[in-house]
Amino acid sequence: LGPEAFWHTRQCFAASLAATSVAAYLLGIGDRHLDNFLLDLHSSEVVAIDFGYSFGIGALLPIPELVPFRLTGFLLSALQPLAGPRAHGTFRNSLEEVLSRCRARSGLLLDACSLFIREPLLDWTAESRRRGNNDIDFLPKKRLHFLRLRLQGKHPAAILLEELRETPHTWVKEQLKMEGAGLEDIV
């Protein structure tokens, strides 16, 4: 590869990583370890796989996922030196652009995701029953509520706090009750 082709390849990688990160944040897609990313060797675009932890379900795990999307040191190193110390450049610009466009067209995203109210995931139906809630639409509506908050630009830590309050795990509830639990200070 020549220098121009290498630069273009990294730009495509950074832009697709940003788009994937925005999708993971908005749709609450968890379990974003490096084995759940593929790389298209022709276009250098990131391809996300394995969406088992979607719509913020990761916050309900026994050890909740707390990050809005995965941006590891390994991924950051692939953006260097062009991105600077805080992932500026193509990654950040693309992240802002994709998020802005999603927010501008939030109705389209919410309509597409509302299919999950009519056809809820089996996990959601089981969770509604486990909670003793006969309304199987309860959990899908709650998941769409969190998507709506993300699209409206509510602070990610405030959304996470609200998601964590839904946990069935006692130790998480106890941590949230403790003074100075941490997230409240961010919001």
PDB file of N, CA and C in Angstrom, residues 34-126:
ATOM      1  N   LEU A  34     -13.522  -7.788  21.236  1.00  0.00           N
ATOM      2  CA  LEU A  34     -12.948  -7.791  19.892  1.00  0.00           C
ATOM      3  C   LEU A  34     -13.351  -9.008  19.059  1.00  0.00           C
ATOM      4  N   ASP A  35     -13.783 -10.088  19.687  1.00  0.00           N
ATOM      5  CA  ASP A  35     -14.254 -11.241  18.917  1.00  0.00           C
ATOM      6  C   ASP A  35     -15.602 -10.982  18.257  1.00  0.00           C
ATOM      7  N   ASN A  36     -16.270  -9.904  18.645  1.00  0.00           N
ATOM      8  CA  ASN A  36     -17.564  -9.560  18.058  1.00  0.00           C
ATOM      9  C   ASN A  36     -17.459  -8.452  17.021  1.00  0.00           C
ATOM     10  N   PHE A  37     -16.252  -8.258  16.506  1.00  0.00           N
ATOM     11  CA  PHE A  37     -16.018  -7.344  15.388  1.00  0.00           C
ATOM     12  C   PHE A  37     -15.291  -8.114  14.298  1.00  0.00           C
ATOM     13  N   LEU A  38     -15.744  -7.932  13.087  1.00  0.00           N
ATOM     14  CA  LEU A  38     -15.023  -8.448  11.931  1.00  0.00           C
ATOM     15  C   LEU A  38     -14.486  -7.253  11.167  1.00  0.00           C
ATOM     16  N   LEU A  39     -13.508  -7.486  10.334  1.00  0.00           N
ATOM     17  CA  LEU A  39     -12.937  -6.421   9.515  1.00  0.00           C
ATOM     18  C   LEU A  39     -13.017  -6.849   8.065  1.00  0.00           C
ATOM     19  N   ASP A  40     -13.708  -6.048   7.254  1.00  0.00           N
ATOM     20  CA  ASP A  40     -13.769  -6.303   5.826  1.00  0.00           C
ATOM     21  C   ASP A  40     -12.413  -5.925   5.238  1.00  0.00           C
ATOM     22  N   LEU A  41     -11.700  -6.902   4.735  1.00  0.00           N
ATOM     23  CA  LEU A  41     -10.336  -6.671   4.262  1.00  0.00           C
ATOM     24  C   LEU A  41     -10.281  -5.880   2.963  1.00  0.00           C
ATOM     25  N   HIS A  42     -11.393  -5.772   2.261  1.00  0.00           N
ATOM     26  CA  HIS A  42     -11.407  -4.989   1.020  1.00  0.00           C
ATOM     27  C   HIS A  42     -11.703  -3.517   1.283  1.00  0.00           C
ATOM     28  N   SER A  43     -12.659  -3.249   2.172  1.00  0.00           N
ATOM     29  CA  SER A  43     -13.056  -1.860   2.427  1.00  0.00           C
ATOM     30  C   SER A  43     -12.475  -1.290   3.713  1.00  0.00           C
ATOM     31  N   SER A  44     -11.921  -2.142   4.563  1.00  0.00           N
ATOM     32  CA  SER A  44     -11.400  -1.770   5.891  1.00  0.00           C
ATOM     33  C   SER A  44     -12.492  -1.321   6.846  1.00  0.00           C
ATOM     34  N   GLU A  45     -13.725  -1.703   6.570  1.00  0.00           N
ATOM     35  CA  GLU A  45     -14.829  -1.331   7.441  1.00  0.00           C
ATOM     36  C   GLU A  45     -15.027  -2.370   8.534  1.00  0.00           C
ATOM     37  N   VAL A  46     -15.439  -1.893   9.695  1.00  0.00           N
ATOM     38  CA  VAL A  46     -15.745  -2.746  10.837  1.00  0.00           C
ATOM     39  C   VAL A  46     -17.145  -3.311  10.642  1.00  0.00           C
ATOM     40  N   VAL A  47     -17.289  -4.596  10.902  1.00  0.00           N
ATOM     41  CA  VAL A  47     -18.589  -5.262  10.817  1.00  0.00           C
ATOM     42  C   VAL A  47     -18.875  -5.870  12.187  1.00  0.00           C
ATOM     43  N   ALA A  48     -19.929  -5.382  12.821  1.00  0.00           N
ATOM     44  CA  ALA A  48     -20.296  -5.903  14.136  1.00  0.00           C
ATOM     45  C   ALA A  48     -21.099  -7.187  13.981  1.00  0.00           C
ATOM     46  N   ILE A  49     -20.859  -8.141  14.878  1.00  0.00           N
ATOM     47  CA  ILE A  49     -21.619  -9.392  14.894  1.00  0.00           C
ATOM     48  C   ILE A  49     -22.061  -9.676  16.329  1.00  0.00           C
ATOM     49  N   ASP A  50     -22.963 -10.621  16.509  1.00  0.00           N
ATOM     50  CA  ASP A  50     -23.453 -11.083  17.807  1.00  0.00           C
ATOM     51  C   ASP A  50     -24.167  -9.973  18.567  1.00  0.00           C
ATOM     52  N   PHE A  51     -25.471  -9.924  18.366  1.00  0.00           N
ATOM     53  CA  PHE A  51     -26.289  -8.889  18.996  1.00  0.00           C
ATOM     54  C   PHE A  51     -27.166  -9.466  20.104  1.00  0.00           C
ATOM     55  N   GLY A  52     -26.661 -10.465  20.792  1.00  0.00           N
ATOM     56  CA  GLY A  52     -27.413 -11.118  21.858  1.00  0.00           C
ATOM     57  C   GLY A  52     -27.729 -10.196  23.026  1.00  0.00           C
ATOM     58  N   TYR A  53     -26.861  -9.245  23.303  1.00  0.00           N
ATOM     59  CA  TYR A  53     -27.108  -8.280  24.385  1.00  0.00           C
ATOM     60  C   TYR A  53     -27.460  -6.942  23.743  1.00  0.00           C
ATOM     61  N   SER A  54     -28.731  -6.792  23.393  1.00  0.00           N
ATOM     62  CA  SER A  54     -29.199  -5.580  22.725  1.00  0.00           C
ATOM     63  C   SER A  54     -30.220  -4.852  23.586  1.00  0.00           C
ATOM     64  N   PHE A  55     -30.439  -3.613  23.252  1.00  0.00           N
ATOM     65  CA  PHE A  55     -31.421  -2.763  23.915  1.00  0.00           C
ATOM     66  C   PHE A  55     -31.166  -2.647  25.414  1.00  0.00           C
ATOM     67  N   GLY A  56     -29.896  -2.573  25.789  1.00  0.00           N
ATOM     68  CA  GLY A  56     -29.536  -2.305  27.176  1.00  0.00           C
ATOM     69  C   GLY A  56     -29.658  -3.481  28.118  1.00  0.00           C
ATOM     70  N   ILE A  57     -29.861  -4.673  27.602  1.00  0.00           N
ATOM     71  CA  ILE A  57     -29.994  -5.851  28.457  1.00  0.00           C
ATOM     72  C   ILE A  57     -28.699  -6.089  29.234  1.00  0.00           C
ATOM     73  N   GLY A  58     -27.572  -5.630  28.706  1.00  0.00           N
ATOM     74  CA  GLY A  58     -26.290  -5.789  29.398  1.00  0.00           C
ATOM     75  C   GLY A  58     -26.283  -5.140  30.776  1.00  0.00           C
ATOM     76  N   ALA A  59     -27.108  -4.107  30.968  1.00  0.00           N
ATOM     77  CA  ALA A  59     -27.188  -3.446  32.279  1.00  0.00           C
ATOM     78  C   ALA A  59     -27.914  -4.310  33.302  1.00  0.00           C
ATOM     79  N   LEU A  60     -28.621  -5.336  32.842  1.00  0.00           N
ATOM     80  CA  LEU A  60     -29.375  -6.207  33.743  1.00  0.00           C
ATOM     81  C   LEU A  60     -28.625  -7.491  34.088  1.00  0.00           C
ATOM     82  N   LEU A  61     -27.423  -7.639  33.565  1.00  0.00           N
ATOM     83  CA  LEU A  61     -26.620  -8.832  33.842  1.00  0.00           C
ATOM     84  C   LEU A  61     -26.171  -8.853  35.304  1.00  0.00           C
ATOM     85  N   PRO A  62     -25.806 -10.029  35.832  1.00  0.00           N
ATOM     86  CA  PRO A  62     -25.314 -10.094  37.222  1.00  0.00           C
ATOM     87  C   PRO A  62     -24.130  -9.152  37.462  1.00  0.00           C
ATOM     88  N   ILE A  63     -23.261  -9.009  36.479  1.00  0.00           N
ATOM     89  CA  ILE A  63     -22.224  -7.982  36.511  1.00  0.00           C
ATOM     90  C   ILE A  63     -22.537  -7.063  35.335  1.00  0.00           C
ATOM     91  N   PRO A  64     -23.213  -5.940  35.599  1.00  0.00           N
ATOM     92  CA  PRO A  64     -23.736  -5.111  34.517  1.00  0.00           C
ATOM     93  C   PRO A  64     -22.637  -4.490  33.653  1.00  0.00           C
ATOM     94  N   GLU A  65     -22.952  -4.353  32.386  1.00  0.00           N
ATOM     95  CA  GLU A  65     -22.069  -3.627  31.479  1.00  0.00           C
ATOM     96  C   GLU A  65     -22.338  -2.141  31.664  1.00  0.00           C
ATOM     97  N   LEU A  66     -21.278  -1.382  31.833  1.00  0.00           N
ATOM     98  CA  LEU A  66     -21.431   0.030  32.162  1.00  0.00           C
ATOM     99  C   LEU A  66     -20.971   0.976  31.057  1.00  0.00           C
ATOM    100  N   VAL A  67     -20.373   0.462  30.013  1.00  0.00           N
ATOM    101  CA  VAL A  67     -19.847   1.338  28.963  1.00  0.00           C
ATOM    102  C   VAL A  67     -20.865   1.470  27.829  1.00  0.00           C
ATOM    103  N   PRO A  68     -20.986   2.676  27.258  1.00  0.00           N
ATOM    104  CA  PRO A  68     -21.958   2.865  26.174  1.00  0.00           C
ATOM    105  C   PRO A  68     -21.532   2.194  24.868  1.00  0.00           C
ATOM    106  N   PHE A  69     -20.242   2.094  24.641  1.00  0.00           N
ATOM    107  CA  PHE A  69     -19.707   1.345  23.508  1.00  0.00           C
ATOM    108  C   PHE A  69     -18.253   1.033  23.811  1.00  0.00           C
ATOM    109  N   ARG A  70     -17.681   0.109  23.065  1.00  0.00           N
ATOM    110  CA  ARG A  70     -16.320  -0.359  23.343  1.00  0.00           C
ATOM    111  C   ARG A  70     -15.323   0.421  22.506  1.00  0.00           C
ATOM    112  N   LEU A  71     -14.419   1.108  23.180  1.00  0.00           N
ATOM    113  CA  LEU A  71     -13.316   1.803  22.511  1.00  0.00           C
ATOM    114  C   LEU A  71     -12.057   1.509  23.315  1.00  0.00           C
ATOM    115  N   THR A  72     -11.476   0.376  23.025  1.00  0.00           N
ATOM    116  CA  THR A  72     -10.318  -0.098  23.783  1.00  0.00           C
ATOM    117  C   THR A  72      -9.043   0.595  23.327  1.00  0.00           C
ATOM    118  N   GLY A  73      -8.000   0.429  24.101  1.00  0.00           N
ATOM    119  CA  GLY A  73      -6.692   0.946  23.715  1.00  0.00           C
ATOM    120  C   GLY A  73      -6.230   0.349  22.401  1.00  0.00           C
ATOM    121  N   PHE A  74      -6.584  -0.906  22.176  1.00  0.00           N
ATOM    122  CA  PHE A  74      -6.225  -1.567  20.921  1.00  0.00           C
ATOM    123  C   PHE A  74      -6.875  -0.856  19.736  1.00  0.00           C
ATOM    124  N   LEU A  75      -8.177  -0.548  19.859  1.00  0.00           N
ATOM    125  CA  LEU A  75      -8.871   0.159  18.781  1.00  0.00           C
ATOM    126  C   LEU A  75      -8.334   1.579  18.623  1.00  0.00           C
ATOM    127  N   LEU A  76      -8.068   2.235  19.749  1.00  0.00           N
ATOM    128  CA  LEU A  76      -7.502   3.589  19.681  1.00  0.00           C
ATOM    129  C   LEU A  76      -6.148   3.599  18.993  1.00  0.00           C
ATOM    130  N   SER A  77      -5.347   2.570  19.249  1.00  0.00           N
ATOM    131  CA  SER A  77      -4.012   2.535  18.639  1.00  0.00           C
ATOM    132  C   SER A  77      -4.105   2.428  17.126  1.00  0.00           C
ATOM    133  N   ALA A  78      -5.170   1.806  16.620  1.00  0.00           N
ATOM    134  CA  ALA A  78      -5.351   1.713  15.164  1.00  0.00           C
ATOM    135  C   ALA A  78      -5.687   3.072  14.554  1.00  0.00           C
ATOM    136  N   LEU A  79      -6.173   4.000  15.382  1.00  0.00           N
ATOM    137  CA  LEU A  79      -6.517   5.340  14.893  1.00  0.00           C
ATOM    138  C   LEU A  79      -5.338   6.314  14.965  1.00  0.00           C
ATOM    139  N   GLN A  80      -4.269   5.916  15.630  1.00  0.00           N
ATOM    140  CA  GLN A  80      -3.118   6.794  15.852  1.00  0.00           C
ATOM    141  C   GLN A  80      -2.182   6.792  14.647  1.00  0.00           C
ATOM    142  N   PRO A  81      -1.385   7.790  14.425  1.00  0.00           N
ATOM    143  CA  PRO A  81      -1.279   9.046  15.154  1.00  0.00           C
ATOM    144  C   PRO A  81      -2.258  10.099  14.673  1.00  0.00           C
ATOM    145  N   LEU A  82      -3.057   9.775  13.654  1.00  0.00           N
ATOM    146  CA  LEU A  82      -3.943  10.777  13.054  1.00  0.00           C
ATOM    147  C   LEU A  82      -5.030  11.269  13.995  1.00  0.00           C
ATOM    148  N   ALA A  83      -5.423  10.466  14.970  1.00  0.00           N
ATOM    149  CA  ALA A  83      -6.537  10.819  15.836  1.00  0.00           C
ATOM    150  C   ALA A  83      -6.125  11.712  16.998  1.00  0.00           C
ATOM    151  N   GLY A  84      -4.860  11.801  17.291  1.00  0.00           N
ATOM    152  CA  GLY A  84      -4.435  12.588  18.435  1.00  0.00           C
ATOM    153  C   GLY A  84      -4.711  11.859  19.733  1.00  0.00           C
ATOM    154  N   PRO A  85      -4.461  12.482  20.864  1.00  0.00           N
ATOM    155  CA  PRO A  85      -4.551  11.800  22.155  1.00  0.00           C
ATOM    156  C   PRO A  85      -5.973  11.448  22.591  1.00  0.00           C
ATOM    157  N   ARG A  86      -6.993  12.110  22.057  1.00  0.00           N
ATOM    158  CA  ARG A  86      -8.354  11.870  22.553  1.00  0.00           C
ATOM    159  C   ARG A  86      -9.288  11.402  21.443  1.00  0.00           C
ATOM    160  N   ALA A  87      -8.765  10.685  20.475  1.00  0.00           N
ATOM    161  CA  ALA A  87      -9.555  10.120  19.375  1.00  0.00           C
ATOM    162  C   ALA A  87     -10.274  11.193  18.570  1.00  0.00           C
ATOM    163  N   HIS A  88      -9.601  12.296  18.348  1.00  0.00           N
ATOM    164  CA  HIS A  88     -10.158  13.332  17.474  1.00  0.00           C
ATOM    165  C   HIS A  88      -9.974  12.880  16.033  1.00  0.00           C
ATOM    166  N   GLY A  89     -10.285  13.719  15.104  1.00  0.00           N
ATOM    167  CA  GLY A  89     -10.105  13.386  13.702  1.00  0.00           C
ATOM    168  C   GLY A  89     -11.312  12.655  13.160  1.00  0.00           C
ATOM    169  N   THR A  90     -11.075  11.768  12.223  1.00  0.00           N
ATOM    170  CA  THR A  90     -12.152  11.082  11.511  1.00  0.00           C
ATOM    171  C   THR A  90     -13.076  10.333  12.459  1.00  0.00           C
ATOM    172  N   PHE A  91     -12.533   9.641  13.445  1.00  0.00           N
ATOM    173  CA  PHE A  91     -13.389   8.877  14.356  1.00  0.00           C
ATOM    174  C   PHE A  91     -14.379   9.795  15.064  1.00  0.00           C
ATOM    175  N   ARG A  92     -13.878  10.832  15.690  1.00  0.00           N
ATOM    176  CA  ARG A  92     -14.769  11.724  16.448  1.00  0.00           C
ATOM    177  C   ARG A  92     -15.723  12.481  15.532  1.00  0.00           C
ATOM    178  N   ASN A  93     -15.214  12.983  14.420  1.00  0.00           N
ATOM    179  CA  ASN A  93     -16.080  13.699  13.474  1.00  0.00           C
ATOM    180  C   ASN A  93     -17.197  12.792  12.967  1.00  0.00           C
ATOM    181  N   SER A  94     -16.844  11.559  12.638  1.00  0.00           N
ATOM    182  CA  SER A  94     -17.849  10.598  12.159  1.00  0.00           C
ATOM    183  C   SER A  94     -18.830  10.241  13.263  1.00  0.00           C
ATOM    184  N   LEU A  95     -18.323  10.075  14.479  1.00  0.00           N
ATOM    185  CA  LEU A  95     -19.182   9.772  15.619  1.00  0.00           C
ATOM    186  C   LEU A  95     -20.240  10.871  15.788  1.00  0.00           C
ATOM    187  N   GLU A  96     -19.799  12.114  15.761  1.00  0.00           N
ATOM    188  CA  GLU A  96     -20.727  13.242  15.915  1.00  0.00           C
ATOM    189  C   GLU A  96     -21.707  13.321  14.754  1.00  0.00           C
ATOM    190  N   GLU A  97     -21.220  13.092  13.543  1.00  0.00           N
ATOM    191  CA  GLU A  97     -22.074  13.170  12.359  1.00  0.00           C
ATOM    192  C   GLU A  97     -23.144  12.079  12.359  1.00  0.00           C
ATOM    193  N   VAL A  98     -22.745  10.851  12.640  1.00  0.00           N
ATOM    194  CA  VAL A  98     -23.699   9.736  12.653  1.00  0.00           C
ATOM    195  C   VAL A  98     -24.734   9.945  13.758  1.00  0.00           C
ATOM    196  N   LEU A  99     -24.295  10.340  14.939  1.00  0.00           N
ATOM    197  CA  LEU A  99     -25.222  10.571  16.050  1.00  0.00           C
ATOM    198  C   LEU A  99     -26.191  11.708  15.717  1.00  0.00           C
ATOM    199  N   SER A 100     -25.689  12.781  15.127  1.00  0.00           N
ATOM    200  CA  SER A 100     -26.555  13.904  14.732  1.00  0.00           C
ATOM    201  C   SER A 100     -27.598  13.471  13.710  1.00  0.00           C
ATOM    202  N   ARG A 101     -27.167  12.690  12.737  1.00  0.00           N
ATOM    203  CA  ARG A 101     -28.118  12.234  11.702  1.00  0.00           C
ATOM    204  C   ARG A 101     -29.147  11.271  12.278  1.00  0.00           C
ATOM    205  N   CYS A 102     -28.736  10.415  13.182  1.00  0.00           N
ATOM    206  CA  CYS A 102     -29.691   9.513  13.833  1.00  0.00           C
ATOM    207  C   CYS A 102     -30.700  10.299  14.652  1.00  0.00           C
ATOM    208  N   ARG A 103     -30.227  11.312  15.350  1.00  0.00           N
ATOM    209  CA  ARG A 103     -31.141  12.140  16.159  1.00  0.00           C
ATOM    210  C   ARG A 103     -32.078  12.940  15.268  1.00  0.00           C
ATOM    211  N   ALA A 104     -31.590  13.399  14.118  1.00  0.00           N
ATOM    212  CA  ALA A 104     -32.433  14.156  13.197  1.00  0.00           C
ATOM    213  C   ALA A 104     -33.530  13.273  12.594  1.00  0.00           C
ATOM    214  N   ARG A 105     -33.262  11.985  12.502  1.00  0.00           N
ATOM    215  CA  ARG A 105     -34.224  11.042  11.934  1.00  0.00           C
ATOM    216  C   ARG A 105     -34.685  10.030  12.991  1.00  0.00           C
ATOM    217  N   SER A 106     -34.850  10.513  14.203  1.00  0.00           N
ATOM    218  CA  SER A 106     -35.174   9.619  15.315  1.00  0.00           C
ATOM    219  C   SER A 106     -36.496   8.896  15.118  1.00  0.00           C
ATOM    220  N   GLY A 107     -37.449   9.546  14.475  1.00  0.00           N
ATOM    221  CA  GLY A 107     -38.742   8.906  14.248  1.00  0.00           C
ATOM    222  C   GLY A 107     -38.617   7.627  13.441  1.00  0.00           C
ATOM    223  N   LEU A 108     -37.755   7.656  12.441  1.00  0.00           N
ATOM    224  CA  LEU A 108     -37.537   6.475  11.607  1.00  0.00           C
ATOM    225  C   LEU A 108     -36.951   5.327  12.429  1.00  0.00           C
ATOM    226  N   LEU A 109     -35.950   5.637  13.271  1.00  0.00           N
ATOM    227  CA  LEU A 109     -35.346   4.603  14.121  1.00  0.00           C
ATOM    228  C   LEU A 109     -36.345   4.048  15.131  1.00  0.00           C
ATOM    229  N   LEU A 110     -37.106   4.938  15.752  1.00  0.00           N
ATOM    230  CA  LEU A 110     -38.091   4.490  16.744  1.00  0.00           C
ATOM    231  C   LEU A 110     -39.179   3.643  16.097  1.00  0.00           C
ATOM    232  N   ASP A 111     -39.602   4.028  14.891  1.00  0.00           N
ATOM    233  CA  ASP A 111     -40.607   3.230  14.182  1.00  0.00           C
ATOM    234  C   ASP A 111     -40.077   1.839  13.860  1.00  0.00           C
ATOM    235  N   ALA A 112     -38.834   1.782  13.380  1.00  0.00           N
ATOM    236  CA  ALA A 112     -38.239   0.480  13.046  1.00  0.00           C
ATOM    237  C   ALA A 112     -38.122  -0.398  14.295  1.00  0.00           C
ATOM    238  N   CYS A 113     -37.727   0.201  15.407  1.00  0.00           N
ATOM    239  CA  CYS A 113     -37.550  -0.569  16.641  1.00  0.00           C
ATOM    240  C   CYS A 113     -38.872  -0.899  17.322  1.00  0.00           C
ATOM    241  N   SER A 114     -39.933  -0.191  16.965  1.00  0.00           N
ATOM    242  CA  SER A 114     -41.235  -0.482  17.580  1.00  0.00           C
ATOM    243  C   SER A 114     -41.754  -1.857  17.166  1.00  0.00           C
ATOM    244  N   LEU A 115     -41.152  -2.448  16.156  1.00  0.00           N
ATOM    245  CA  LEU A 115     -41.502  -3.822  15.791  1.00  0.00           C
ATOM    246  C   LEU A 115     -41.315  -4.767  16.972  1.00  0.00           C
ATOM    247  N   PHE A 116     -40.373  -4.430  17.847  1.00  0.00           N
ATOM    248  CA  PHE A 116     -40.108  -5.290  18.996  1.00  0.00           C
ATOM    249  C   PHE A 116     -41.230  -5.238  20.027  1.00  0.00           C
ATOM    250  N   ILE A 117     -42.096  -4.239  19.943  1.00  0.00           N
ATOM    251  CA  ILE A 117     -43.262  -4.215  20.828  1.00  0.00           C
ATOM    252  C   ILE A 117     -44.282  -5.230  20.324  1.00  0.00           C
ATOM    253  N   ARG A 118     -44.460  -5.256  19.000  1.00  0.00           N
ATOM    254  CA  ARG A 118     -45.417  -6.206  18.421  1.00  0.00           C
ATOM    255  C   ARG A 118     -44.882  -7.636  18.419  1.00  0.00           C
ATOM    256  N   GLU A 119     -43.563  -7.768  18.296  1.00  0.00           N
ATOM    257  CA  GLU A 119     -42.912  -9.083  18.267  1.00  0.00           C
ATOM    258  C   GLU A 119     -41.743  -9.080  19.260  1.00  0.00           C
ATOM    259  N   PRO A 120     -42.018  -9.113  20.569  1.00  0.00           N
ATOM    260  CA  PRO A 120     -40.936  -9.009  21.551  1.00  0.00           C
ATOM    261  C   PRO A 120     -39.989 -10.209  21.500  1.00  0.00           C
ATOM    262  N   LEU A 121     -38.756  -9.956  21.880  1.00  0.00           N
ATOM    263  CA  LEU A 121     -37.775 -11.028  21.969  1.00  0.00           C
ATOM    264  C   LEU A 121     -38.207 -12.011  23.050  1.00  0.00           C
ATOM    265  N   LEU A 122     -37.861 -13.274  22.883  1.00  0.00           N
ATOM    266  CA  LEU A 122     -38.241 -14.287  23.870  1.00  0.00           C
ATOM    267  C   LEU A 122     -37.700 -13.954  25.252  1.00  0.00           C
ATOM    268  N   ASP A 123     -36.475 -13.421  25.310  1.00  0.00           N
ATOM    269  CA  ASP A 123     -35.880 -13.038  26.596  1.00  0.00           C
ATOM    270  C   ASP A 123     -36.730 -11.989  27.299  1.00  0.00           C
ATOM    271  N   TRP A 124     -37.284 -11.056  26.538  1.00  0.00           N
ATOM    272  CA  TRP A 124     -38.094  -9.996  27.130  1.00  0.00           C
ATOM    273  C   TRP A 124     -39.394 -10.557  27.676  1.00  0.00           C
ATOM    274  N   THR A 125     -39.986 -11.462  26.946  1.00  0.00           N
ATOM    275  CA  THR A 125     -41.226 -12.088  27.407  1.00  0.00           C
ATOM    276  C   THR A 125     -40.965 -12.853  28.696  1.00  0.00           C
ATOM    277  N   ALA A 126     -39.884 -13.613  28.730  1.00  0.00           N
ATOM    278  CA  ALA A 126     -39.530 -14.380  29.938  1.00  0.00           C
ATOM    279  C   ALA A 126     -39.248 -13.438  31.109  1.00  0.00           C
TER     280      ALA A 126
END
